[in-house]
Short mmCIF file of C-alpha atoms in Angstrom, two decimals:
data_model
loop_
_atom_site.label_atom_id
_atom_site.label_comp_id
_atom_site.label_asym_id
_atom_site.label_seq_id
_atom_site.Cartn_x
_atom_site.Cartn_y
_atom_site.Cartn_z
CA MET A 1 26.44 1.70 68.23
CA ASN A 2 28.87 4.55 69.11
CA GLN A 3 27.93 8.20 68.54
CA ILE A 4 30.43 10.79 67.45
CA ASP A 5 30.12 14.81 67.81
CA ILE A 6 31.57 16.39 65.25
CA PHE A 7 31.44 19.50 66.59
CA ALA A 8 33.48 20.42 69.59
CA ASN A 9 32.33 23.74 70.93
CA GLY A 10 28.92 22.36 71.44
CA ALA A 11 26.97 25.51 69.80
CA GLN A 12 25.88 23.51 66.93
CA ARG A 13 25.92 19.78 67.22
CA LEU A 14 25.33 16.74 64.57
CA GLN A 15 25.07 13.16 65.47
CA MET A 16 26.07 10.14 63.60
CA THR A 17 26.86 6.80 63.93
CA ASP A 18 30.91 5.75 63.20
CA SER A 19 29.14 3.49 60.16
CA ILE A 20 28.45 6.33 58.20
CA ASP A 21 30.77 8.45 56.06
CA LEU A 22 29.93 12.31 55.69
CA THR A 23 28.72 13.16 52.08
CA ILE A 24 30.76 15.70 49.65
CA GLN A 25 27.60 17.40 49.89
CA SER A 26 27.24 17.69 53.64
CA LEU A 27 31.11 18.95 53.77
CA MET A 28 29.88 21.42 51.22
CA ALA A 29 26.77 22.67 52.91
CA TYR A 30 28.86 23.51 55.99
CA GLY A 31 32.12 24.66 54.55
CA ALA A 32 35.37 23.33 53.81
CA THR A 33 36.79 26.32 56.21
CA HIS A 34 34.10 25.76 58.55
CA GLU A 35 36.27 26.44 62.15
CA HIS A 36 34.14 23.87 64.22
CA TRP A 37 34.97 20.99 61.48
CA GLY A 38 36.89 18.21 63.83
CA ILE A 39 35.81 14.85 62.41
CA ALA A 40 37.07 11.98 64.86
CA TRP A 41 36.98 8.71 63.43
CA SER A 42 36.12 5.59 65.68
CA GLY A 43 39.02 2.39 66.21
CA GLY A 44 41.89 5.04 66.75
CA LYS A 45 42.02 6.18 63.10
CA ASP A 46 43.84 9.39 62.38
CA CYS A 47 41.56 12.85 61.86
CA MET A 48 41.13 13.46 58.18
CA ASN A 49 40.09 17.09 57.43
CA VAL A 50 37.53 18.63 55.06
CA GLU A 51 40.08 19.51 52.49
CA ASP A 52 41.73 15.75 52.84
CA GLN A 53 38.37 14.44 51.96
CA LEU A 54 37.62 16.61 49.05
CA ARG A 55 40.60 16.23 47.49
CA GLU A 56 40.27 12.27 48.06
CA ALA A 57 36.72 12.83 46.12
CA GLU A 58 38.32 14.37 43.32
CA GLN A 59 40.87 12.10 43.02
CA ARG A 60 38.24 9.27 43.10
CA ALA A 61 36.22 11.49 40.01
CA THR A 62 39.41 11.73 38.19
CA TRP A 63 40.00 7.43 38.12
CA ARG A 64 36.43 6.89 37.50
CA GLN A 65 36.98 9.11 34.55
CA GLU A 66 40.29 7.52 33.29
CA LEU A 67 38.72 4.04 34.01
CA LYS A 68 35.96 4.86 31.96
CA ALA A 69 38.11 6.38 28.95
CA ARG A 70 40.00 2.96 29.40
CA GLU A 71 36.89 0.97 28.80
CA TRP A 72 36.11 2.99 25.88
CA SER A 73 39.44 2.42 24.26
CA ALA A 74 39.28 -1.47 24.59
CA LYS A 75 35.95 -1.16 23.41
CA LEU A 76 37.08 0.42 20.13
CA GLY A 77 40.09 -2.00 20.18
CA ARG A 78 37.64 -4.95 20.16
CA ALA A 79 35.30 -2.94 17.64
CA ALA A 80 38.26 -2.98 15.16
CA ILE A 81 37.16 0.31 13.21
CA PRO A 82 39.65 1.42 10.76
CA GLU A 83 41.23 4.57 11.94
CA ARG A 84 39.91 6.31 8.88
CA PHE A 85 36.52 5.84 9.95
CA ALA A 86 37.05 5.84 13.77
CA ASP A 87 35.78 9.57 14.44
CA ARG A 88 32.69 9.01 12.10
CA ARG A 89 29.25 9.68 14.02
CA LEU A 90 25.56 10.06 13.35
CA GLU A 91 25.99 13.66 14.37
CA SER A 92 28.55 14.24 11.86
CA TYR A 93 27.14 13.09 8.91
CA ARG A 94 25.77 15.97 6.48
CA PRO A 95 23.51 14.49 3.96
CA ASP A 96 23.17 16.85 0.97
CA CYS A 97 20.03 15.23 -1.11
CA PRO A 98 16.56 13.62 -0.07
CA GLY A 99 18.25 10.30 -0.22
CA GLY A 100 20.97 11.17 2.40
CA GLU A 101 18.49 12.23 4.50
CA ARG A 102 16.23 9.26 4.44
CA ALA A 103 19.23 7.16 5.03
CA LEU A 104 20.59 9.07 8.07
CA ALA A 105 16.72 8.79 9.52
CA VAL A 106 16.79 4.97 8.85
CA ALA A 107 20.40 4.81 10.65
CA THR A 108 19.29 7.19 13.72
CA ARG A 109 16.31 5.43 14.36
CA TYR A 110 17.89 1.79 14.04
CA ALA A 111 20.80 3.05 16.46
CA GLU A 112 18.17 4.54 19.18
CA ASN A 113 16.05 1.66 18.79
CA PHE A 114 18.88 -0.79 18.69
CA GLU A 115 17.44 -2.95 21.94
CA ASP A 116 14.35 -4.03 20.01
CA ALA A 117 16.93 -4.75 16.94
CA ARG A 118 18.57 -6.83 19.50
CA ALA A 119 15.52 -8.69 20.48
CA THR A 120 14.48 -9.78 16.98
CA GLY A 121 17.89 -9.57 15.13
CA ALA A 122 16.87 -7.05 12.72
CA CYS A 123 19.54 -6.32 10.29
CA LEU A 124 20.43 -3.36 7.73
CA ILE A 125 21.85 -3.31 4.24
CA PHE A 126 23.42 -0.43 3.08
CA ALA A 127 23.79 -0.75 -0.45
CA GLY A 128 24.99 1.65 -3.36
CA ASP A 129 27.80 3.46 -4.84
CA VAL A 130 30.74 4.18 -3.40
CA GLY A 131 31.37 7.32 -1.52
CA THR A 132 27.90 8.06 -0.54
CA GLY A 133 28.30 7.57 3.46
CA LYS A 134 27.48 3.75 3.92
CA THR A 135 30.55 3.09 5.88
CA HIS A 136 29.86 6.77 8.06
CA LEU A 137 26.43 5.62 9.00
CA ALA A 138 27.16 2.22 9.94
CA VAL A 139 30.11 3.08 12.11
CA GLY A 140 27.94 6.08 13.78
CA ILE A 141 25.49 3.33 14.66
CA ALA A 142 28.39 1.40 16.23
CA HIS A 143 29.75 4.32 18.47
CA HIS A 144 25.93 5.02 19.42
CA ILE A 145 25.30 1.55 20.83
CA MET A 146 28.81 1.05 22.34
CA ALA A 147 28.34 4.28 24.09
CA GLN A 148 24.90 2.39 25.71
CA GLY A 149 27.23 -0.73 26.64
CA ARG A 150 26.66 -2.94 23.90
CA GLN A 151 29.23 -4.50 21.51
CA ALA A 152 29.92 -3.91 17.98
CA VAL A 153 32.67 -5.43 15.72
CA PHE A 154 33.60 -4.18 12.44
CA THR A 155 35.32 -6.12 9.48
CA SER A 156 35.38 -6.41 5.95
CA VAL A 157 34.18 -9.84 4.43
CA MET A 158 37.96 -10.46 3.24
CA ARG A 159 39.21 -10.03 6.83
CA ALA A 160 36.46 -12.06 8.38
CA VAL A 161 37.13 -15.26 5.47
CA ARG A 162 40.90 -14.65 6.11
CA SER A 163 40.25 -15.09 9.96
CA VAL A 164 38.49 -18.49 9.37
CA LYS A 165 40.57 -20.02 6.78
CA GLU A 166 43.76 -19.45 8.93
CA THR A 167 42.37 -21.82 11.37
CA TYR A 168 42.99 -24.64 8.54
CA ALA A 169 46.90 -24.39 8.76
CA LYS A 170 48.69 -26.87 10.57
CA GLY A 171 49.33 -26.09 14.59
CA ALA A 172 46.60 -22.89 14.17
CA GLY A 173 45.84 -22.04 17.92
CA ARG A 174 42.26 -21.73 17.20
CA THR A 175 39.46 -23.93 15.51
CA GLU A 176 37.36 -22.58 12.82
CA ALA A 177 34.25 -22.91 15.13
CA GLN A 178 36.09 -20.47 17.43
CA THR A 179 36.73 -17.89 15.18
CA ILE A 180 32.84 -18.00 13.94
CA ARG A 181 31.79 -17.86 17.34
CA ASP A 182 33.69 -14.81 17.82
CA LEU A 183 32.00 -13.20 14.90
CA VAL A 184 28.53 -14.18 15.98
CA GLU A 185 28.57 -13.18 19.60
CA PRO A 186 28.75 -9.37 19.43
CA ASP A 187 25.75 -7.68 19.77
CA LEU A 188 26.17 -6.10 16.54
CA LEU A 189 28.58 -6.77 13.14
CA ILE A 190 29.56 -4.70 10.41
CA LEU A 191 30.19 -6.77 7.45
CA ASP A 192 31.85 -4.13 5.13
CA GLU A 193 32.94 -4.56 1.13
CA VAL A 194 30.64 -7.47 0.73
CA GLY A 195 30.80 -8.52 -3.06
CA VAL A 196 34.05 -6.86 -3.64
CA GLN A 197 35.91 -10.04 -4.22
CA HIS A 198 34.55 -12.67 -6.53
CA GLY A 199 34.32 -15.18 -3.74
CA SER A 200 35.13 -18.86 -3.98
CA ASP A 201 32.06 -21.62 -2.86
CA THR A 202 34.39 -22.05 0.44
CA GLU A 203 34.47 -17.95 0.75
CA LYS A 204 30.66 -18.17 0.47
CA LEU A 205 29.89 -20.71 2.76
CA ILE A 206 31.98 -19.22 5.75
CA LEU A 207 30.31 -15.92 4.73
CA PHE A 208 26.73 -17.88 4.93
CA GLU A 209 28.16 -19.56 8.58
CA ILE A 210 28.41 -16.08 9.93
CA ILE A 211 25.09 -14.58 8.43
CA ASN A 212 23.15 -17.89 9.61
CA GLY A 213 24.99 -18.04 13.14
CA ARG A 214 23.88 -14.29 14.06
CA TYR A 215 20.06 -15.04 12.36
CA GLU A 216 19.77 -17.96 14.54
CA ALA A 217 21.33 -16.11 17.48
CA ALA A 218 19.08 -13.09 16.94
CA ARG A 219 22.35 -10.70 16.41
CA PRO A 220 21.88 -7.95 14.11
CA THR A 221 23.97 -7.86 11.35
CA ILE A 222 24.79 -4.60 8.89
CA VAL A 223 25.89 -5.49 5.53
CA ILE A 224 27.88 -2.68 3.41
CA SER A 225 27.87 -3.34 -0.11
CA ASN A 226 28.74 -1.69 -3.42
CA LEU A 227 26.54 -3.89 -5.30
CA ASP A 228 22.39 -3.40 -6.02
CA ALA A 229 19.97 -5.19 -4.26
CA ALA A 230 20.12 -8.01 -7.29
CA GLY A 231 23.58 -8.25 -7.07
CA LEU A 232 23.89 -8.66 -3.40
CA GLU A 233 21.23 -11.34 -3.50
CA GLN A 234 22.99 -13.08 -6.41
CA PHE A 235 26.58 -13.03 -4.27
CA LEU A 236 25.31 -13.83 -0.90
CA GLY A 237 22.69 -16.48 -2.19
CA GLU A 238 18.82 -16.55 -1.71
CA ARG A 239 18.67 -18.27 2.04
CA ALA A 240 21.38 -15.62 3.32
CA PHE A 241 19.87 -12.33 1.71
CA ASP A 242 16.41 -13.75 3.12
CA ARG A 243 17.63 -13.81 6.59
CA LEU A 244 19.27 -10.27 6.37
CA ARG A 245 15.67 -9.29 5.48
CA GLU A 246 13.73 -11.19 8.33
CA GLY A 247 12.37 -9.77 11.53
CA GLY A 248 12.12 -6.20 10.29
CA GLY A 249 15.47 -6.19 8.36
CA ARG A 250 15.64 -3.44 5.76
CA LEU A 251 17.75 -2.54 2.62
CA VAL A 252 18.84 1.22 2.35
CA VAL A 253 19.79 2.27 -1.36
CA PHE A 254 22.56 4.74 -1.76
CA ASP A 255 22.26 5.55 -5.08
CA TRP A 256 23.05 9.53 -5.11
CA GLN A 257 26.57 11.23 -6.32
CA SER A 258 29.68 10.15 -4.28
CA HIS A 259 30.84 12.73 -1.29
CA ARG A 260 34.00 12.01 -2.61
CA GLY A 261 36.07 14.55 -4.49
CA LYS A 262 33.32 17.24 -3.92
CA ARG A 263 34.62 20.96 -3.97
CA PRO A 264 32.44 23.80 -2.63
CA SER A 265 31.48 26.07 -5.47
CA ALA A 266 32.09 29.74 -5.58
CA ASN A 267 28.73 30.38 -5.07
CA SER A 268 28.28 28.15 -2.25
CA ALA A 269 31.37 29.52 -0.42
CA ASP A 270 30.02 33.16 -0.83
CA ALA A 271 26.85 31.91 1.04
CA ALA A 272 28.75 30.38 3.56
#
């Protein structure tokens, strides 16, 4: 294999094969303005100076950043997280009571050990009063696992049921099985507003098919509900509720005062 001499005056020589490209680290080590740089490429290719190589490397780095941003945007699109909650992160959750601190600890531990949950299908149930941060923590978990390369999908029960029922219409482009499979396949499914609607027998059957399909595939699910544990079990049915609790599944009760509508007191403002 031919050798290339990249120093012209012979005072200092570096031999390399024409199949090996110079790394940016090497270029930086010798300096971008070194008077002896003269890189000749084999096969009659034009010479490329150091500045051009550095510029090309910067362009590649910029492109990689843009590609990563596009991939993240696509993930968010598939996740269908509502715009109102799109910026929620575990790090931005601010508990102001012991119960909130415990809920944050559970959510953080679940997110950081999601691979274990993915292996066993362990679920979370966030149940309790409105305005206590249930959706914030669930979306925070979704963001965390998506950053690790996993896929999460957020949907209300009403929207999920509607998407399945739309396949019953004549001429529908998708089947019921295909739509349910789309809800079963993601690494994490967040089901919001469970129990808000009364729910017909058909709707409850669809919901069970989704929960059971994910249970059989060992896919974790996070259920968010304003009902208490007894009310949620009654709504879902014993079989579905048991499946959510199996494999290390956990019920977290949010029973503290709503964060919504709170205003800082004069004393707290002075203290700040």
